mmCIF file of C-alpha atoms and ligand atoms in Angstrom:
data_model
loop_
_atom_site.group_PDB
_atom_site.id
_atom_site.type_symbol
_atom_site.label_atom_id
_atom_site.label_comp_id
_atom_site.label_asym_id
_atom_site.label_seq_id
_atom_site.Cartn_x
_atom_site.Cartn_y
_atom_site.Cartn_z
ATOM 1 C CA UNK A 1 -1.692 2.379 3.616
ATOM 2 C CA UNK A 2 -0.437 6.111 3.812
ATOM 3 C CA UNK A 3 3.334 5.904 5.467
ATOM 4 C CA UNK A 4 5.112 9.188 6.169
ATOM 5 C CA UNK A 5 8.813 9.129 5.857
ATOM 6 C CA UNK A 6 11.554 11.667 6.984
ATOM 7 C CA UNK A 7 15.470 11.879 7.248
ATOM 8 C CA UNK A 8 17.966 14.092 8.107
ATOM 9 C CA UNK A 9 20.691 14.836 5.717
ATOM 10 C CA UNK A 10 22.829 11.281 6.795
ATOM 11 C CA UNK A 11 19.499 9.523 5.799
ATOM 12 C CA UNK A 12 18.439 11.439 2.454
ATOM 13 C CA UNK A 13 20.444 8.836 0.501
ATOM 14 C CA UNK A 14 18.286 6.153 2.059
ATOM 15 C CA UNK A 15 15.321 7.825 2.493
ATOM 16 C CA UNK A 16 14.798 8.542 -1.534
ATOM 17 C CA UNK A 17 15.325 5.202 -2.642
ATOM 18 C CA UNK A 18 13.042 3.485 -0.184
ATOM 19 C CA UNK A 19 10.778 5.923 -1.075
ATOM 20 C CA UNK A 20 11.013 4.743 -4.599
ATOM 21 C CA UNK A 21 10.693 1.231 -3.344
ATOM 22 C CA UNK A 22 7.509 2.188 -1.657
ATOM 23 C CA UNK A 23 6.206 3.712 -4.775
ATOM 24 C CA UNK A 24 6.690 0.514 -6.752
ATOM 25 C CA UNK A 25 4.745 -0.920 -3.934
ATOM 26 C CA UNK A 26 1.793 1.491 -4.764
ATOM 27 C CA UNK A 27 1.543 2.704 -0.978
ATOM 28 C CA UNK A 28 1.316 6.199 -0.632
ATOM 29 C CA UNK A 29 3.870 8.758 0.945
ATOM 30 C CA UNK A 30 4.130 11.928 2.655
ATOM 31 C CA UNK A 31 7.930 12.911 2.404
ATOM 32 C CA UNK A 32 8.188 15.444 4.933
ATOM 33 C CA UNK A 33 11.653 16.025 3.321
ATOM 34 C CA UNK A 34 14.854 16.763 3.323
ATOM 35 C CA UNK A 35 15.090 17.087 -0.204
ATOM 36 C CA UNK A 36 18.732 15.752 -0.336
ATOM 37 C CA UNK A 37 21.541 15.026 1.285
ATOM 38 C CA UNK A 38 23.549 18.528 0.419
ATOM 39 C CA UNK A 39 22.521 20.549 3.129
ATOM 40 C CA UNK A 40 22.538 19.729 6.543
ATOM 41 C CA UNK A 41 19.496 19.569 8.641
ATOM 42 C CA UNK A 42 19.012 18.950 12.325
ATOM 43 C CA UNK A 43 17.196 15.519 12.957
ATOM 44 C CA UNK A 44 14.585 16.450 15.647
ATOM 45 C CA UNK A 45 12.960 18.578 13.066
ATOM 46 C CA UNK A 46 12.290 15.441 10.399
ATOM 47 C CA UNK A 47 11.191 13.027 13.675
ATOM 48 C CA UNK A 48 8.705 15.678 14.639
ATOM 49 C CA UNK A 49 7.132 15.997 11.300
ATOM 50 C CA UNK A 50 6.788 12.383 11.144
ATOM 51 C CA UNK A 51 6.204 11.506 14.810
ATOM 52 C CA UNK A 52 3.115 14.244 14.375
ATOM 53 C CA UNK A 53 1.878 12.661 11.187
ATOM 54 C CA UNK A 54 1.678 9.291 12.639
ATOM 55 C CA UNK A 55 0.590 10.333 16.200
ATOM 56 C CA UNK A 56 -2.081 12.651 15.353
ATOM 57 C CA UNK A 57 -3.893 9.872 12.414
ATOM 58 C CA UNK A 58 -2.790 11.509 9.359
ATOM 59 C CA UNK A 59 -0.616 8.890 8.200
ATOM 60 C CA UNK A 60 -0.817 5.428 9.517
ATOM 61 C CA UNK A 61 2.849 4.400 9.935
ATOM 62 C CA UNK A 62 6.212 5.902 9.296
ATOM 63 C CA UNK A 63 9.258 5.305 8.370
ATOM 64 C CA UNK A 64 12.783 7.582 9.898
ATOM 65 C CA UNK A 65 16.041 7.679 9.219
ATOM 66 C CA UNK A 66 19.243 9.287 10.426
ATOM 67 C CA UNK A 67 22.765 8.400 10.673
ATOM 68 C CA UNK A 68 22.880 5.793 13.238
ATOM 69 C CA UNK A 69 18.877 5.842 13.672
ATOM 70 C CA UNK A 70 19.215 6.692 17.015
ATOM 71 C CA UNK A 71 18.632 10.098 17.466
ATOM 72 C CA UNK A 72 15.439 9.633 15.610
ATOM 73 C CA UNK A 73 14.543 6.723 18.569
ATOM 74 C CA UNK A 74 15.129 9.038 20.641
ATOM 75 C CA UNK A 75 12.898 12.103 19.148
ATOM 76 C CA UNK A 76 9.766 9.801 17.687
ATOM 77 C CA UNK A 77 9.768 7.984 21.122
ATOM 78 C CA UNK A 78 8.751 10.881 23.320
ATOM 79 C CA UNK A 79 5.309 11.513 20.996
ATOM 80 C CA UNK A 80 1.632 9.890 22.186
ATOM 81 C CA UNK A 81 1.145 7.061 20.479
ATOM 82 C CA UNK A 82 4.462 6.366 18.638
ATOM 83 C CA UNK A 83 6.012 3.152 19.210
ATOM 84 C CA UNK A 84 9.345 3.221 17.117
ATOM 85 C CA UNK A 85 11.772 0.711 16.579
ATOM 86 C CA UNK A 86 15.191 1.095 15.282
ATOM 87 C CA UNK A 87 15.554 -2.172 13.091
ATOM 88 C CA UNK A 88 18.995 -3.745 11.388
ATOM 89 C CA UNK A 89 17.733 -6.680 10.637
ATOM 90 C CA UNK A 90 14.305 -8.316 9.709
ATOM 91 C CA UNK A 91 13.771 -10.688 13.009
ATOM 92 C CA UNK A 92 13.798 -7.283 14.746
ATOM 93 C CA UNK A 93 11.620 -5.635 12.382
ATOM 94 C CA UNK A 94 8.810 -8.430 11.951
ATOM 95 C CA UNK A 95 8.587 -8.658 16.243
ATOM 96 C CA UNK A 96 8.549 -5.098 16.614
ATOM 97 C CA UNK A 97 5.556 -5.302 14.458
ATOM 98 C CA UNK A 98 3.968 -8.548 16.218
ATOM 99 C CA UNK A 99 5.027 -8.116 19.827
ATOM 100 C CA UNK A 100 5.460 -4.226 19.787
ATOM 101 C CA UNK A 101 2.851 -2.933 17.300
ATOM 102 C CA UNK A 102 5.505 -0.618 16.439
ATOM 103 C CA UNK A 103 4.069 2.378 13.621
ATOM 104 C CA UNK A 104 7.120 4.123 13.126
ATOM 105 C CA UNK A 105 10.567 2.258 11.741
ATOM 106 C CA UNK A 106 13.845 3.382 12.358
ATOM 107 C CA UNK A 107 16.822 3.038 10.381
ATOM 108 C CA UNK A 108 20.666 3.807 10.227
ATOM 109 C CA UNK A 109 21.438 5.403 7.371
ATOM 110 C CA UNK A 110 25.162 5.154 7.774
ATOM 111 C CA UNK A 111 24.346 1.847 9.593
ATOM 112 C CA UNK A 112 22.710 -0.147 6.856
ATOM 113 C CA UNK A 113 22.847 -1.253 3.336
ATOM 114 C CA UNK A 114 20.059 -0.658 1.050
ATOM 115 C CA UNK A 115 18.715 -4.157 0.311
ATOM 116 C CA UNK A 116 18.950 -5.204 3.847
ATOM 117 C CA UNK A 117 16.704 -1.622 4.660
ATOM 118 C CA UNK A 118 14.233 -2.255 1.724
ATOM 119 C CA UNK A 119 14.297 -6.057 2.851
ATOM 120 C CA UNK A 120 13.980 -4.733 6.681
ATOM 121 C CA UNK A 121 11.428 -2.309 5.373
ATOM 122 C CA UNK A 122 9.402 -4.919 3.472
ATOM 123 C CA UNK A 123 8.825 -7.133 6.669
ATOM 124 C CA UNK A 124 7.975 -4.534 8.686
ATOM 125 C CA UNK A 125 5.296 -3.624 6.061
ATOM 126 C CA UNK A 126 3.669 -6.739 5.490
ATOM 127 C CA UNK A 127 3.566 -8.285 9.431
ATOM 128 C CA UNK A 128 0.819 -7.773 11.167
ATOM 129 C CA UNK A 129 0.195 -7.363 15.505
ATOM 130 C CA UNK A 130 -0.484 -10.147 17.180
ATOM 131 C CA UNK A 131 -2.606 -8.993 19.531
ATOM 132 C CA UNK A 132 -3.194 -10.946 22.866
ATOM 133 C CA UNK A 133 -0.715 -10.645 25.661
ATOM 134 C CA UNK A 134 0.462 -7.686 23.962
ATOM 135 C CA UNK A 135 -1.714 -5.912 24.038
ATOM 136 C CA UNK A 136 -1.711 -5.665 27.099
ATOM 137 C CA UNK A 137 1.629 -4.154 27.572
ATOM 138 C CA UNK A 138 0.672 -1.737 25.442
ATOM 139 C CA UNK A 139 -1.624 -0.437 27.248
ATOM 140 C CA UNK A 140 0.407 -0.673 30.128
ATOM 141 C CA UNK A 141 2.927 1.824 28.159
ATOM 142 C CA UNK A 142 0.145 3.766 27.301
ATOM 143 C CA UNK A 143 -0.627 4.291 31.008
ATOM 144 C CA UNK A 144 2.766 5.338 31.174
ATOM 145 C CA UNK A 145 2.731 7.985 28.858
ATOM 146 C CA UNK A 146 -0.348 8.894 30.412
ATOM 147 C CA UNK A 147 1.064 9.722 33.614
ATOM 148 C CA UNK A 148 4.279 10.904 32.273
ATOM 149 C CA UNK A 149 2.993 13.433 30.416
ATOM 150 C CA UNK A 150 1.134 14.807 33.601
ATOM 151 C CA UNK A 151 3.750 14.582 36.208
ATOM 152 C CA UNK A 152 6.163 16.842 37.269
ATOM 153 C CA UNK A 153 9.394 14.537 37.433
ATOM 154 C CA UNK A 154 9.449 12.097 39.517
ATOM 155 C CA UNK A 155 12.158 9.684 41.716
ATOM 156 C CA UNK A 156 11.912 6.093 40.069
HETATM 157 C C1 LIG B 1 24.246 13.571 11.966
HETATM 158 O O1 LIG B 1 25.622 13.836 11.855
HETATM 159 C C2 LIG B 1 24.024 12.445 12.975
HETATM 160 O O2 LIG B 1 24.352 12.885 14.259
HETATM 161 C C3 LIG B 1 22.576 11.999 12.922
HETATM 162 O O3 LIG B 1 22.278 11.591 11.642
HETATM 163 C C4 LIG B 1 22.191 10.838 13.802
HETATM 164 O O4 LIG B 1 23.038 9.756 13.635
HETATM 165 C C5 LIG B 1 21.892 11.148 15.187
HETATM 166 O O5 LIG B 1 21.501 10.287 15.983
#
């Protein structure tokens, strides 16, 4: 598996040691950076890098974090294809994964501990979809997205 991780500066703490924890796991990364925490960096710039990775095939899941882990929602959720989930805990992480197919995980930098992200992190890695009725919601989102992404904006 080839995961692609990004932060802003609120998540470069984070972000380096579950990409060390990833390492150990022998799964391959793209860190699309920041390298540290010193400077900081706007967080639509990391999500994109990420959200492109993972949307256009290049990685196959990926992993974001900024302060709260919302802001990255917010950016990786409005790219084809990405289903991201902002996780605190691993119930939500392993049904994002069975229920949502979710291929990008978010996480609050300033939110979270680190062994309840690597622990939230691990989960998410090793569930699997479930398939069935889900899947067809997903394609119902993806029919969303579909038209979204054509319309000019519309009334509810
Ligand atoms: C950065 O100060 C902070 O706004 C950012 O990390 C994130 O929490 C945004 O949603």
């Amino acid at each position: 598996m080839l995961i692609a991780i990004g932060s802003d500066h609120a998540g470069a703490d984070l972000k380096r040691e579950l990409a060390a924890f990833l390492k150990d796991k022998g799964i391959n990364l793209i860190d699309v950076g920041p390298d540290g925490s010193a400077s900081s960096v706007d967080y639509p710039d990391y999500g994109e890098k990420v959200s492109l990775l993972v949307s256009g095939g290049q990685a196959d899941r990926g992993v974001l974090i900024c302060g709260t882990g919302i802001g990255m929602s917010i950016v990786a959720n409005k790219f084809q294809g990405i289903r991201a989930a902002l996780c605190s805990e691993p119930l939500s992480a392993r049904l994002s994964r069975q229920h949502n197919d979710s291929n990008i995980l978010v996480l609050g930098g300033r939110m979270i501990g680190s062994v309840m992200a690597r622990e939230v992190l691990g989960v998410w890695l090793d569930t699997e979809f479930e398939g069935g009725r889900h899947a067809g919601r997903l394609m119902k989102i993806t029919t969303i997205e579909e038209k979204t992404s054509q319309d000019e904006p519309r009334q509810p």
